[in-house]
C-alpha positions as protocol buffer text, in pm:
chain_id: "A"
residue {
  index: 1
  type: UNK
  ca { x: 11608 y: 8396 z: 7733 }
}
residue {
  index: 2
  type: UNK
  ca { x: 11642 y: 8063 z: 7909 }
}
residue {
  index: 3
  type: UNK
  ca { x: 11359 y: 7840 z: 8018 }
}
residue {
  index: 4
  type: UNK
  ca { x: 11226 y: 7911 z: 8378 }
}
residue {
  index: 5
  type: UNK
  ca { x: 11034 y: 7599 z: 8430 }
}
residue {
  index: 6
  type: UNK
  ca { x: 11028 y: 7592 z: 8804 }
}
residue {
  index: 7
  type: UNK
  ca { x: 10791 y: 7884 z: 8817 }
}
residue {
  index: 8
  type: UNK
  ca { x: 10407 y: 7814 z: 8800 }
}
residue {
  index: 9
  type: UNK
  ca { x: 10196 y: 8073 z: 8647 }
}
residue {
  index: 10
  type: UNK
  ca { x: 9831 y: 8167 z: 8654 }
}
residue {
  index: 11
  type: UNK
  ca { x: 9690 y: 8365 z: 8369 }
}
residue {
  index: 12
  type: UNK
  ca { x: 9382 y: 8540 z: 8528 }
}
residue {
  index: 13
  type: UNK
  ca { x: 9142 y: 8692 z: 8263 }
}
residue {
  index: 14
  type: UNK
  ca { x: 8889 y: 8959 z: 8381 }
}
residue {
  index: 15
  type: UNK
  ca { x: 8711 y: 9063 z: 8061 }
}
residue {
  index: 16
  type: UNK
  ca { x: 8539 y: 9375 z: 8159 }
}
residue {
  index: 17
  type: UNK
  ca { x: 8572 y: 9734 z: 8071 }
}
residue {
  index: 18
  type: UNK
  ca { x: 8426 y: 9996 z: 8279 }
}
residue {
  index: 19
  type: UNK
  ca { x: 8240 y: 9734 z: 8474 }
}
residue {
  index: 20
  type: UNK
  ca { x: 8077 y: 9570 z: 8164 }
}
residue {
  index: 21
  type: UNK
  ca { x: 8153 y: 9268 z: 7948 }
}
residue {
  index: 22
  type: UNK
  ca { x: 8227 y: 9305 z: 7584 }
}
residue {
  index: 23
  type: UNK
  ca { x: 7974 y: 9545 z: 7423 }
}
residue {
  index: 24
  type: UNK
  ca { x: 7915 y: 9643 z: 7057 }
}
residue {
  index: 25
  type: UNK
  ca { x: 8052 y: 9999 z: 7095 }
}
residue {
  index: 26
  type: UNK
  ca { x: 8347 y: 10215 z: 7019 }
}
residue {
  index: 27
  type: UNK
  ca { x: 8580 y: 10052 z: 7296 }
}
residue {
  index: 28
  type: UNK
  ca { x: 8646 y: 9680 z: 7279 }
}
residue {
  index: 29
  type: UNK
  ca { x: 8897 y: 9652 z: 7575 }
}
residue {
  index: 30
  type: UNK
  ca { x: 8680 y: 9395 z: 7732 }
}
residue {
  index: 31
  type: UNK
  ca { x: 8780 y: 9164 z: 7447 }
}
residue {
  index: 32
  type: UNK
  ca { x: 9155 y: 9209 z: 7512 }
}
residue {
  index: 33
  type: UNK
  ca { x: 9189 y: 8924 z: 7768 }
}
residue {
  index: 34
  type: UNK
  ca { x: 9006 y: 8678 z: 7525 }
}
residue {
  index: 35
  type: UNK
  ca { x: 9262 y: 8743 z: 7261 }
}
residue {
  index: 36
  type: UNK
  ca { x: 9587 y: 8745 z: 7474 }
}
residue {
  index: 37
  type: UNK
  ca { x: 9479 y: 8449 z: 7679 }
}
residue {
  index: 38
  type: UNK
  ca { x: 9336 y: 8248 z: 7394 }
}
residue {
  index: 39
  type: UNK
  ca { x: 9460 y: 7885 z: 7404 }
}
residue {
  index: 40
  type: UNK
  ca { x: 9677 y: 7947 z: 7093 }
}
residue {
  index: 41
  type: UNK
  ca { x: 9818 y: 8291 z: 7212 }
}
residue {
  index: 42
  type: UNK
  ca { x: 10012 y: 8349 z: 7530 }
}
residue {
  index: 43
  type: UNK
  ca { x: 9921 y: 8021 z: 7697 }
}
residue {
  index: 44
  type: UNK
  ca { x: 10060 y: 7826 z: 7416 }
}
residue {
  index: 45
  type: UNK
  ca { x: 10373 y: 8068 z: 7380 }
}
residue {
  index: 46
  type: UNK
  ca { x: 10446 y: 8020 z: 7746 }
}
residue {
  index: 47
  type: UNK
  ca { x: 10491 y: 7642 z: 7716 }
}
residue {
  index: 48
  type: UNK
  ca { x: 10842 y: 7728 z: 7585 }
}
residue {
  index: 49
  type: UNK
  ca { x: 10923 y: 7856 z: 7935 }
}
residue {
  index: 50
  type: UNK
  ca { x: 10694 y: 7680 z: 8187 }
}
residue {
  index: 51
  type: UNK
  ca { x: 10561 y: 7332 z: 8237 }
}
residue {
  index: 52
  type: UNK
  ca { x: 10269 y: 7454 z: 8444 }
}
residue {
  index: 53
  type: UNK
  ca { x: 10043 y: 7742 z: 8311 }
}
residue {
  index: 54
  type: UNK
  ca { x: 9693 y: 7772 z: 8431 }
}
residue {
  index: 55
  type: UNK
  ca { x: 9394 y: 7986 z: 8301 }
}
residue {
  index: 56
  type: UNK
  ca { x: 9151 y: 8128 z: 8551 }
}
residue {
  index: 57
  type: UNK
  ca { x: 8855 y: 8326 z: 8418 }
}
residue {
  index: 58
  type: UNK
  ca { x: 8644 y: 8576 z: 8601 }
}
residue {
  index: 59
  type: UNK
  ca { x: 8346 y: 8618 z: 8376 }
}
residue {
  index: 60
  type: UNK
  ca { x: 8058 y: 8584 z: 8613 }
}
residue {
  index: 61
  type: UNK
  ca { x: 8085 y: 8937 z: 8782 }
}
residue {
  index: 62
  type: UNK
  ca { x: 7859 y: 9145 z: 8578 }
}
residue {
  index: 63
  type: UNK
  ca { x: 7667 y: 9238 z: 8897 }
}
residue {
  index: 64
  type: UNK
  ca { x: 7705 y: 9183 z: 9268 }
}
residue {
  index: 65
  type: UNK
  ca { x: 7542 y: 8871 z: 9427 }
}
residue {
  index: 66
  type: UNK
  ca { x: 7534 y: 8725 z: 9785 }
}
residue {
  index: 67
  type: UNK
  ca { x: 7896 y: 8670 z: 9784 }
}
residue {
  index: 68
  type: UNK
  ca { x: 7957 y: 9040 z: 9768 }
}
residue {
  index: 69
  type: UNK
  ca { x: 7655 y: 9192 z: 9936 }
}
residue {
  index: 70
  type: UNK
  ca { x: 7551 y: 8922 z: 10174 }
}
residue {
  index: 71
  type: UNK
  ca { x: 7201 y: 8934 z: 10066 }
}
residue {
  index: 72
  type: UNK
  ca { x: 7136 y: 9312 z: 10092 }
}
residue {
  index: 73
  type: UNK
  ca { x: 7146 y: 9422 z: 9736 }
}
residue {
  index: 74
  type: UNK
  ca { x: 7117 y: 9798 z: 9853 }
}
residue {
  index: 75
  type: UNK
  ca { x: 7470 y: 9775 z: 9951 }
}
residue {
  index: 76
  type: UNK
  ca { x: 7576 y: 9718 z: 9583 }
}
residue {
  index: 77
  type: UNK
  ca { x: 7301 y: 9879 z: 9367 }
}
residue {
  index: 78
  type: UNK
  ca { x: 7299 y: 9704 z: 9023 }
}
residue {
  index: 79
  type: UNK
  ca { x: 7378 y: 9879 z: 8708 }
}
residue {
  index: 80
  type: UNK
  ca { x: 7634 y: 10134 z: 8842 }
}
residue {
  index: 81
  type: UNK
  ca { x: 7965 y: 10143 z: 8682 }
}
residue {
  index: 82
  type: UNK
  ca { x: 8166 y: 10204 z: 9017 }
}
residue {
  index: 83
  type: UNK
  ca { x: 7979 y: 9920 z: 9199 }
}
residue {
  index: 84
  type: UNK
  ca { x: 8044 y: 9668 z: 8920 }
}
residue {
  index: 85
  type: UNK
  ca { x: 8403 y: 9766 z: 8899 }
}
residue {
  index: 86
  type: UNK
  ca { x: 8430 y: 9725 z: 9278 }
}
residue {
  index: 87
  type: UNK
  ca { x: 8260 y: 9378 z: 9258 }
}
residue {
  index: 88
  type: UNK
  ca { x: 8509 y: 9268 z: 8981 }
}
residue {
  index: 89
  type: UNK
  ca { x: 8799 y: 9399 z: 9180 }
}
residue {
  index: 90
  type: UNK
  ca { x: 8691 y: 9188 z: 9490 }
}
residue {
  index: 91
  type: UNK
  ca { x: 8658 y: 8888 z: 9275 }
}
residue {
  index: 92
  type: UNK
  ca { x: 9002 y: 8956 z: 9115 }
}
residue {
  index: 93
  type: UNK
  ca { x: 9153 y: 8994 z: 9467 }
}
residue {
  index: 94
  type: UNK
  ca { x: 9028 y: 8648 z: 9570 }
}
residue {
  index: 95
  type: UNK
  ca { x: 9158 y: 8491 z: 9255 }
}
residue {
  index: 96
  type: UNK
  ca { x: 9493 y: 8642 z: 9294 }
}
residue {
  index: 97
  type: UNK
  ca { x: 9506 y: 8547 z: 9664 }
}
residue {
  index: 98
  type: UNK
  ca { x: 9422 y: 8184 z: 9578 }
}
residue {
  index: 99
  type: UNK
  ca { x: 9699 y: 8189 z: 9301 }
}
residue {
  index: 100
  type: UNK
  ca { x: 9968 y: 8334 z: 9546 }
}
residue {
  index: 101
  type: UNK
  ca { x: 9857 y: 8090 z: 9819 }
}
residue {
  index: 102
  type: UNK
  ca { x: 9913 y: 7804 z: 9577 }
}
residue {
  index: 103
  type: UNK
  ca { x: 10267 y: 7923 z: 9519 }
}
residue {
  index: 104
  type: UNK
  ca { x: 10185 y: 8052 z: 9157 }
}
residue {
  index: 105
  type: UNK
  ca { x: 10290 y: 8376 z: 8981 }
}
residue {
  index: 106
  type: UNK
  ca { x: 9972 y: 8573 z: 8903 }
}
residue {
  index: 107
  type: UNK
  ca { x: 9936 y: 8759 z: 8568 }
}
residue {
  index: 108
  type: UNK
  ca { x: 9596 y: 8927 z: 8513 }
}
residue {
  index: 109
  type: UNK
  ca { x: 9471 y: 9058 z: 8175 }
}
residue {
  index: 110
  type: UNK
  ca { x: 9209 y: 9324 z: 8249 }
}
residue {
  index: 111
  type: UNK
  ca { x: 8983 y: 9570 z: 8043 }
}
residue {
  index: 112
  type: UNK
  ca { x: 9115 y: 9897 z: 8223 }
}
residue {
  index: 113
  type: UNK
  ca { x: 9359 y: 10021 z: 8485 }
}
residue {
  index: 114
  type: UNK
  ca { x: 9107 y: 10051 z: 8768 }
}
residue {
  index: 115
  type: UNK
  ca { x: 9143 y: 9668 z: 8807 }
}
residue {
  index: 116
  type: UNK
  ca { x: 9497 y: 9714 z: 8940 }
}
residue {
  index: 117
  type: UNK
  ca { x: 9331 y: 9746 z: 9281 }
}
residue {
  index: 118
  type: UNK
  ca { x: 9217 y: 9386 z: 9277 }
}
residue {
  index: 119
  type: UNK
  ca { x: 9566 y: 9257 z: 9199 }
}
residue {
  index: 120
  type: UNK
  ca { x: 9705 y: 9472 z: 9493 }
}
residue {
  index: 121
  type: UNK
  ca { x: 9447 y: 9318 z: 9726 }
}
residue {
  index: 122
  type: UNK
  ca { x: 9519 y: 8982 z: 9609 }
}
residue {
  index: 123
  type: UNK
  ca { x: 9911 y: 9025 z: 9669 }
}
residue {
  index: 124
  type: UNK
  ca { x: 9799 y: 9139 z: 10041 }
}
residue {
  index: 125
  type: UNK
  ca { x: 10152 y: 9295 z: 10114 }
}
residue {
  index: 126
  type: UNK
  ca { x: 10178 y: 9615 z: 10315 }
}
residue {
  index: 127
  type: UNK
  ca { x: 10534 y: 9661 z: 10214 }
}
residue {
  index: 128
  type: UNK
  ca { x: 10475 y: 9638 z: 9842 }
}
residue {
  index: 129
  type: UNK
  ca { x: 10603 y: 9888 z: 9590 }
}
residue {
  index: 130
  type: UNK
  ca { x: 10463 y: 9966 z: 9247 }
}
residue {
  index: 131
  type: UNK
  ca { x: 10590 y: 10038 z: 8903 }
}
residue {
  index: 132
  type: UNK
  ca { x: 10320 y: 10185 z: 8683 }
}
residue {
  index: 133
  type: UNK
  ca { x: 10374 y: 10155 z: 8293 }
}
residue {
  index: 134
  type: UNK
  ca { x: 10116 y: 10400 z: 8111 }
}
residue {
  index: 135
  type: UNK
  ca { x: 10085 y: 10665 z: 7854 }
}
residue {
  index: 136
  type: UNK
  ca { x: 9917 y: 10873 z: 8138 }
}
residue {
  index: 137
  type: UNK
  ca { x: 9957 y: 10917 z: 8494 }
}
residue {
  index: 138
  type: UNK
  ca { x: 9603 y: 10783 z: 8597 }
}
residue {
  index: 139
  type: UNK
  ca { x: 9640 y: 11008 z: 8891 }
}
residue {
  index: 140
  type: UNK
  ca { x: 9335 y: 11214 z: 8883 }
}
residue {
  index: 141
  type: UNK
  ca { x: 9106 y: 11290 z: 9176 }
}
residue {
  index: 142
  type: UNK
  ca { x: 8739 y: 11375 z: 9198 }
}
residue {
  index: 143
  type: UNK
  ca { x: 8859 y: 11746 z: 9247 }
}
residue {
  index: 144
  type: UNK
  ca { x: 9090 y: 11739 z: 8951 }
}
residue {
  index: 145
  type: UNK
  ca { x: 8907 y: 11559 z: 8693 }
}
residue {
  index: 146
  type: UNK
  ca { x: 8695 y: 11730 z: 8417 }
}
residue {
  index: 147
  type: UNK
  ca { x: 8496 y: 11441 z: 8318 }
}
residue {
  index: 148
  type: UNK
  ca { x: 8475 y: 11200 z: 8610 }
}
residue {
  index: 149
  type: UNK
  ca { x: 8641 y: 10931 z: 8436 }
}
residue {
  index: 150
  type: UNK
  ca { x: 8674 y: 10640 z: 8683 }
}
residue {
  index: 151
  type: UNK
  ca { x: 8978 y: 10511 z: 8507 }
}
residue {
  index: 152
  type: UNK
  ca { x: 9154 y: 10830 z: 8572 }
}
residue {
  index: 153
  type: UNK
  ca { x: 9162 y: 10760 z: 8950 }
}
residue {
  index: 154
  type: UNK
  ca { x: 9361 y: 10427 z: 9003 }
}
residue {
  index: 155
  type: UNK
  ca { x: 9698 y: 10568 z: 9117 }
}
residue {
  index: 156
  type: UNK
  ca { x: 9563 y: 10820 z: 9370 }
}
residue {
  index: 157
  type: UNK
  ca { x: 9341 y: 10543 z: 9507 }
}
residue {
  index: 158
  type: UNK
  ca { x: 9632 y: 10310 z: 9550 }
}
residue {
  index: 159
  type: UNK
  ca { x: 9839 y: 10576 z: 9718 }
}
residue {
  index: 160
  type: UNK
  ca { x: 9564 y: 10647 z: 9973 }
}
residue {
  index: 161
  type: UNK
  ca { x: 9439 y: 10980 z: 9864 }
}
residue {
  index: 162
  type: UNK
  ca { x: 9087 y: 10908 z: 9758 }
}
residue {
  index: 163
  type: UNK
  ca { x: 8808 y: 10656 z: 9793 }
}
residue {
  index: 164
  type: UNK
  ca { x: 8915 y: 10520 z: 10138 }
}
residue {
  index: 165
  type: UNK
  ca { x: 8599 y: 10326 z: 10212 }
}
residue {
  index: 166
  type: UNK
  ca { x: 8567 y: 10198 z: 9857 }
}
residue {
  index: 167
  type: UNK
  ca { x: 8928 y: 10046 z: 9841 }
}
residue {
  index: 168
  type: UNK
  ca { x: 8893 y: 9895 z: 10191 }
}
residue {
  index: 169
  type: UNK
  ca { x: 8614 y: 9677 z: 10054 }
}
residue {
  index: 170
  type: UNK
  ca { x: 8873 y: 9496 z: 9847 }
}
residue {
  index: 171
  type: UNK
  ca { x: 9013 y: 9195 z: 10035 }
}
residue {
  index: 172
  type: UNK
  ca { x: 9376 y: 9219 z: 10125 }
}
residue {
  index: 173
  type: UNK
  ca { x: 9430 y: 9589 z: 9978 }
}
residue {
  index: 174
  type: UNK
  ca { x: 9700 y: 9795 z: 10127 }
}
residue {
  index: 175
  type: UNK
  ca { x: 9781 y: 10152 z: 10036 }
}
residue {
  index: 176
  type: UNK
  ca { x: 10112 y: 10194 z: 9850 }
}
residue {
  index: 177
  type: UNK
  ca { x: 10268 y: 10523 z: 9948 }
}
residue {
  index: 178
  type: UNK
  ca { x: 10368 y: 10760 z: 9666 }
}
residue {
  index: 179
  type: UNK
  ca { x: 10739 y: 10730 z: 9753 }
}
residue {
  index: 180
  type: UNK
  ca { x: 10718 y: 10362 z: 9666 }
}
residue {
  index: 181
  type: UNK
  ca { x: 10587 y: 10427 z: 9317 }
}
residue {
  index: 182
  type: UNK
  ca { x: 10748 y: 10462 z: 8993 }
}
residue {
  index: 183
  type: UNK
  ca { x: 10548 y: 10593 z: 8685 }
}
residue {
  index: 184
  type: UNK
  ca { x: 10702 y: 10496 z: 8343 }
}
residue {
  index: 185
  type: UNK
  ca { x: 10572 y: 10653 z: 8025 }
}
residue {
  index: 186
  type: UNK
  ca { x: 10319 y: 10942 z: 8084 }
}
residue {
  index: 187
  type: UNK
  ca { x: 10416 y: 11040 z: 7733 }
}
residue {
  index: 188
  type: UNK
  ca { x: 10079 y: 11163 z: 7584 }
}
residue {
  index: 189
  type: UNK
  ca { x: 10144 y: 11512 z: 7740 }
}
residue {
  index: 190
  type: UNK
  ca { x: 10456 y: 11537 z: 7533 }
}
residue {
  index: 191
  type: UNK
  ca { x: 10305 y: 11430 z: 7211 }
}
residue {
  index: 192
  type: UNK
  ca { x: 10229 y: 11684 z: 6937 }
}
residue {
  index: 193
  type: UNK
  ca { x: 9865 y: 11565 z: 6934 }
}
residue {
  index: 194
  type: UNK
  ca { x: 9819 y: 11568 z: 7315 }
}
residue {
  index: 195
  type: UNK
  ca { x: 9484 y: 11630 z: 7421 }
}
residue {
  index: 196
  type: UNK
  ca { x: 9425 y: 11940 z: 7639 }
}
residue {
  index: 197
  type: UNK
  ca { x: 9282 y: 11718 z: 7900 }
}
residue {
  index: 198
  type: UNK
  ca { x: 9436 y: 11374 z: 7920 }
}
residue {
  index: 199
  type: UNK
  ca { x: 9357 y: 11127 z: 8199 }
}
residue {
  index: 200
  type: UNK
  ca { x: 9549 y: 11169 z: 8520 }
}
residue {
  index: 201
  type: UNK
  ca { x: 9705 y: 11490 z: 8604 }
}
residue {
  index: 202
  type: UNK
  ca { x: 10063 y: 11516 z: 8750 }
}
residue {
  index: 203
  type: UNK
  ca { x: 10242 y: 11164 z: 8771 }
}
residue {
  index: 204
  type: UNK
  ca { x: 10300 y: 10994 z: 9095 }
}
residue {
  index: 205
  type: UNK
  ca { x: 10630 y: 10899 z: 9252 }
}
residue {
  index: 206
  type: UNK
  ca { x: 10960 y: 10879 z: 9056 }
}
residue {
  index: 207
  type: UNK
  ca { x: 10878 y: 10953 z: 8698 }
}
residue {
  index: 208
  type: UNK
  ca { x: 11047 y: 10801 z: 8399 }
}
residue {
  index: 209
  type: UNK
  ca { x: 10882 y: 11013 z: 8113 }
}
residue {
  index: 210
  type: UNK
  ca { x: 11022 y: 11167 z: 7787 }
}
residue {
  index: 211
  type: UNK
  ca { x: 11222 y: 11435 z: 7942 }
}
residue {
  index: 212
  type: UNK
  ca { x: 11406 y: 11192 z: 8181 }
}
residue {
  index: 213
  type: UNK
  ca { x: 11469 y: 10944 z: 7910 }
}
residue {
  index: 214
  type: UNK
  ca { x: 11603 y: 11216 z: 7681 }
}
residue {
  index: 215
  type: UNK
  ca { x: 11834 y: 11349 z: 7944 }
}
residue {
  index: 216
  type: UNK
  ca { x: 11969 y: 11027 z: 8069 }
}
residue {
  index: 217
  type: UNK
  ca { x: 11890 y: 10759 z: 7813 }
}
residue {
  index: 218
  type: UNK
  ca { x: 11620 y: 10493 z: 7873 }
}
residue {
  index: 219
  type: UNK
  ca { x: 11836 y: 10227 z: 8032 }
}
residue {
  index: 220
  type: UNK
  ca { x: 11995 y: 10465 z: 8274 }
}
residue {
  index: 221
  type: UNK
  ca { x: 11666 y: 10652 z: 8355 }
}
residue {
  index: 222
  type: UNK
  ca { x: 11476 y: 10322 z: 8450 }
}
residue {
  index: 223
  type: UNK
  ca { x: 11779 y: 10168 z: 8624 }
}
residue {
  index: 224
  type: UNK
  ca { x: 11827 y: 10475 z: 8845 }
}
residue {
  index: 225
  type: UNK
  ca { x: 11474 y: 10489 z: 8939 }
}
residue {
  index: 226
  type: UNK
  ca { x: 11443 y: 10104 z: 9020 }
}
residue {
  index: 227
  type: UNK
  ca { x: 11774 y: 10121 z: 9219 }
}
residue {
  index: 228
  type: UNK
  ca { x: 11621 y: 10395 z: 9440 }
}
residue {
  index: 229
  type: UNK
  ca { x: 11289 y: 10195 z: 9485 }
}
residue {
  index: 230
  type: UNK
  ca { x: 11493 y: 9881 z: 9567 }
}
residue {
  index: 231
  type: UNK
  ca { x: 11631 y: 10062 z: 9865 }
}
residue {
  index: 232
  type: UNK
  ca { x: 11281 y: 10084 z: 10005 }
}
residue {
  index: 233
  type: UNK
  ca { x: 11114 y: 9760 z: 9902 }
}
residue {
  index: 234
  type: UNK
  ca { x: 11208 y: 9408 z: 9806 }
}
residue {
  index: 235
  type: UNK
  ca { x: 10883 y: 9328 z: 9629 }
}
residue {
  index: 236
  type: UNK
  ca { x: 10686 y: 9525 z: 9358 }
}
residue {
  index: 237
  type: UNK
  ca { x: 10354 y: 9506 z: 9174 }
}
residue {
  index: 238
  type: UNK
  ca { x: 10406 y: 9588 z: 8801 }
}
residue {
  index: 239
  type: UNK
  ca { x: 10105 y: 9722 z: 8609 }
}
residue {
  index: 240
  type: UNK
  ca { x: 10135 y: 9759 z: 8230 }
}
residue {
  index: 241
  type: UNK
  ca { x: 9871 y: 9959 z: 8042 }
}
residue {
  index: 242
  type: UNK
  ca { x: 9939 y: 9859 z: 7680 }
}
residue {
  index: 243
  type: UNK
  ca { x: 9918 y: 10219 z: 7565 }
}
residue {
  index: 244
  type: UNK
  ca { x: 10263 y: 10279 z: 7707 }
}
residue {
  index: 245
  type: UNK
  ca { x: 10373 y: 10140 z: 7377 }
}
residue {
  index: 246
  type: UNK
  ca { x: 10448 y: 10386 z: 7103 }
}
residue {
  index: 247
  type: UNK
  ca { x: 10140 y: 10437 z: 6890 }
}
residue {
  index: 248
  type: UNK
  ca { x: 10375 y: 10456 z: 6580 }
}
residue {
  index: 249
  type: UNK
  ca { x: 10481 y: 10091 z: 6647 }
}
residue {
  index: 250
  type: UNK
  ca { x: 10141 y: 9934 z: 6726 }
}
residue {
  index: 251
  type: UNK
  ca { x: 9795 y: 10079 z: 6792 }
}
residue {
  index: 252
  type: UNK
  ca { x: 9649 y: 9903 z: 7089 }
}
residue {
  index: 253
  type: UNK
  ca { x: 9423 y: 10174 z: 7242 }
}
residue {
  index: 254
  type: UNK
  ca { x: 9212 y: 10476 z: 7145 }
}
residue {
  index: 255
  type: UNK
  ca { x: 9403 y: 10645 z: 7413 }
}
residue {
  index: 256
  type: UNK
  ca { x: 9754 y: 10564 z: 7261 }
}
residue {
  index: 257
  type: UNK
  ca { x: 9996 y: 10831 z: 7166 }
}
residue {
  index: 258
  type: UNK
  ca { x: 10311 y: 10869 z: 6958 }
}
residue {
  index: 259
  type: UNK
  ca { x: 10636 y: 10883 z: 7171 }
}
residue {
  index: 260
  type: UNK
  ca { x: 10588 y: 10576 z: 7397 }
}
residue {
  index: 261
  type: UNK
  ca { x: 10810 y: 10281 z: 7464 }
}
residue {
  index: 262
  type: UNK
  ca { x: 10922 y: 10029 z: 7199 }
}
residue {
  index: 263
  type: UNK
  ca { x: 10844 y: 9658 z: 7264 }
}
residue {
  index: 264
  type: UNK
  ca { x: 11220 y: 9623 z: 7338 }
}
residue {
  index: 265
  type: UNK
  ca { x: 11229 y: 9904 z: 7583 }
}
residue {
  index: 266
  type: UNK
  ca { x: 10934 y: 9744 z: 7783 }
}
residue {
  index: 267
  type: UNK
  ca { x: 11107 y: 9404 z: 7800 }
}
residue {
  index: 268
  type: UNK
  ca { x: 11434 y: 9566 z: 7899 }
}
residue {
  index: 269
  type: UNK
  ca { x: 11262 y: 9751 z: 8179 }
}
residue {
  index: 270
  type: UNK
  ca { x: 11105 y: 9437 z: 8314 }
}
residue {
  index: 271
  type: UNK
  ca { x: 11443 y: 9264 z: 8300 }
}
residue {
  index: 272
  type: UNK
  ca { x: 11592 y: 9564 z: 8494 }
}
residue {
  index: 273
  type: UNK
  ca { x: 11312 y: 9540 z: 8753 }
}
residue {
  index: 274
  type: UNK
  ca { x: 11346 y: 9165 z: 8793 }
}
residue {
  index: 275
  type: UNK
  ca { x: 11716 y: 9188 z: 8839 }
}
residue {
  index: 276
  type: UNK
  ca { x: 11667 y: 9424 z: 9139 }
}
residue {
  index: 277
  type: UNK
  ca { x: 11344 y: 9324 z: 9321 }
}
residue {
  index: 278
  type: UNK
  ca { x: 11098 y: 9053 z: 9322 }
}
residue {
  index: 279
  type: UNK
  ca { x: 10802 y: 9107 z: 9081 }
}
residue {
  index: 280
  type: UNK
  ca { x: 10509 y: 8983 z: 9289 }
}
residue {
  index: 281
  type: UNK
  ca { x: 10239 y: 9009 z: 9029 }
}
residue {
  index: 282
  type: UNK
  ca { x: 10158 y: 9165 z: 8691 }
}
residue {
  index: 283
  type: UNK
  ca { x: 9867 y: 9323 z: 8521 }
}
residue {
  index: 284
  type: UNK
  ca { x: 9817 y: 9386 z: 8150 }
}
residue {
  index: 285
  type: UNK
  ca { x: 9541 y: 9639 z: 8098 }
}
residue {
  index: 286
  type: UNK
  ca { x: 9342 y: 9825 z: 7844 }
}
residue {
  index: 287
  type: UNK
  ca { x: 9396 y: 9635 z: 7519 }
}
residue {
  index: 288
  type: UNK
  ca { x: 9155 y: 9671 z: 7239 }
}
residue {
  index: 289
  type: UNK
  ca { x: 9237 y: 9396 z: 6978 }
}
residue {
  index: 290
  type: UNK
  ca { x: 9027 y: 9560 z: 6702 }
}
residue {
  index: 291
  type: UNK
  ca { x: 9248 y: 9850 z: 6610 }
}
residue {
  index: 292
  type: UNK
  ca { x: 9552 y: 9695 z: 6458 }
}
residue {
  index: 293
  type: UNK
  ca { x: 9551 y: 9351 z: 6288 }
}
residue {
  index: 294
  type: UNK
  ca { x: 9932 y: 9315 z: 6378 }
}
residue {
  index: 295
  type: UNK
  ca { x: 9869 y: 9378 z: 6752 }
}
residue {
  index: 296
  type: UNK
  ca { x: 9766 y: 9008 z: 6866 }
}
residue {
  index: 297
  type: UNK
  ca { x: 10083 y: 8852 z: 6726 }
}
residue {
  index: 298
  type: UNK
  ca { x: 10305 y: 9140 z: 6846 }
}
residue {
  index: 299
  type: UNK
  ca { x: 10151 y: 9148 z: 7197 }
}
residue {
  index: 300
  type: UNK
  ca { x: 10152 y: 8774 z: 7226 }
}
residue {
  index: 301
  type: UNK
  ca { x: 10530 y: 8754 z: 7159 }
}
residue {
  index: 302
  type: UNK
  ca { x: 10605 y: 9068 z: 7379 }
}
residue {
  index: 303
  type: UNK
  ca { x: 10397 y: 8964 z: 7674 }
}
residue {
  index: 304
  type: UNK
  ca { x: 10515 y: 8601 z: 7673 }
}
residue {
  index: 305
  type: UNK
  ca { x: 10871 y: 8741 z: 7700 }
}
residue {
  index: 306
  type: UNK
  ca { x: 10759 y: 8990 z: 7964 }
}
residue {
  index: 307
  type: UNK
  ca { x: 10591 y: 8713 z: 8179 }
}
residue {
  index: 308
  type: UNK
  ca { x: 10881 y: 8486 z: 8150 }
}
residue {
  index: 309
  type: UNK
  ca { x: 11126 y: 8756 z: 8260 }
}
residue {
  index: 310
  type: UNK
  ca { x: 10900 y: 8851 z: 8539 }
}
residue {
  index: 311
  type: UNK
  ca { x: 10823 y: 8521 z: 8678 }
}
């Protein structure tokens, strides 16, 4: 991959998971941004490709303050997961907007997938498309969920089916209709150890999952889907939940599953996308760095190449 030094990149770290900073519990996803965006990780590796890489941290958003509720704390009751997640999305949207306004390419490392709303808000583009890489569809609704998991809702929120007033609090947020969405992965449901109830429900938009890949081959399946989307949009937001990677290759999440993409396939997909539409911004979500000692080095190398290709 040749150097791409004319681009300027912002690495935006949002080290929260389910609205909370790193906690001593079973999930360590809030630590993922600290590992990936450590000075000697992705920022150092990107020096091979870019002269101007800036880090931006959003780590003061544990609860709402006057910037968010204007002095009336009742509007954002403290201690609630959904409220904290909304506040963090609002802060992320502002950081992404500032990055884009400065002519920079925004990449956010976030604790879970619901923070994709903040990236979309910051991009502030009513004509945007979306490509969603994930082991799950993340397309549940309050009516279809069996456990109320907030992180099962992002895709249906993005496509405008749920949480209307909630999403409208995020500056610059625009709905992305389902016909402008590609879902890549959704492979847990095809795994031999699939849970009876996995996050999401039916995937949204054009789907590139194991059946489609088995039928057409990975390259052809992705290319056909992106070609179709390129007929509708010129810019896309790319969201990558790290559990889209095959759990047999690297364990990056307690929600991972066998049968996902290889690192090489993920990088190939980004290149296919980049060659057909502009990638406006990128999120890397839901990485737990404590599960596999090989994962920090593998993901640093992989996402350095992904960012270089996307930008």
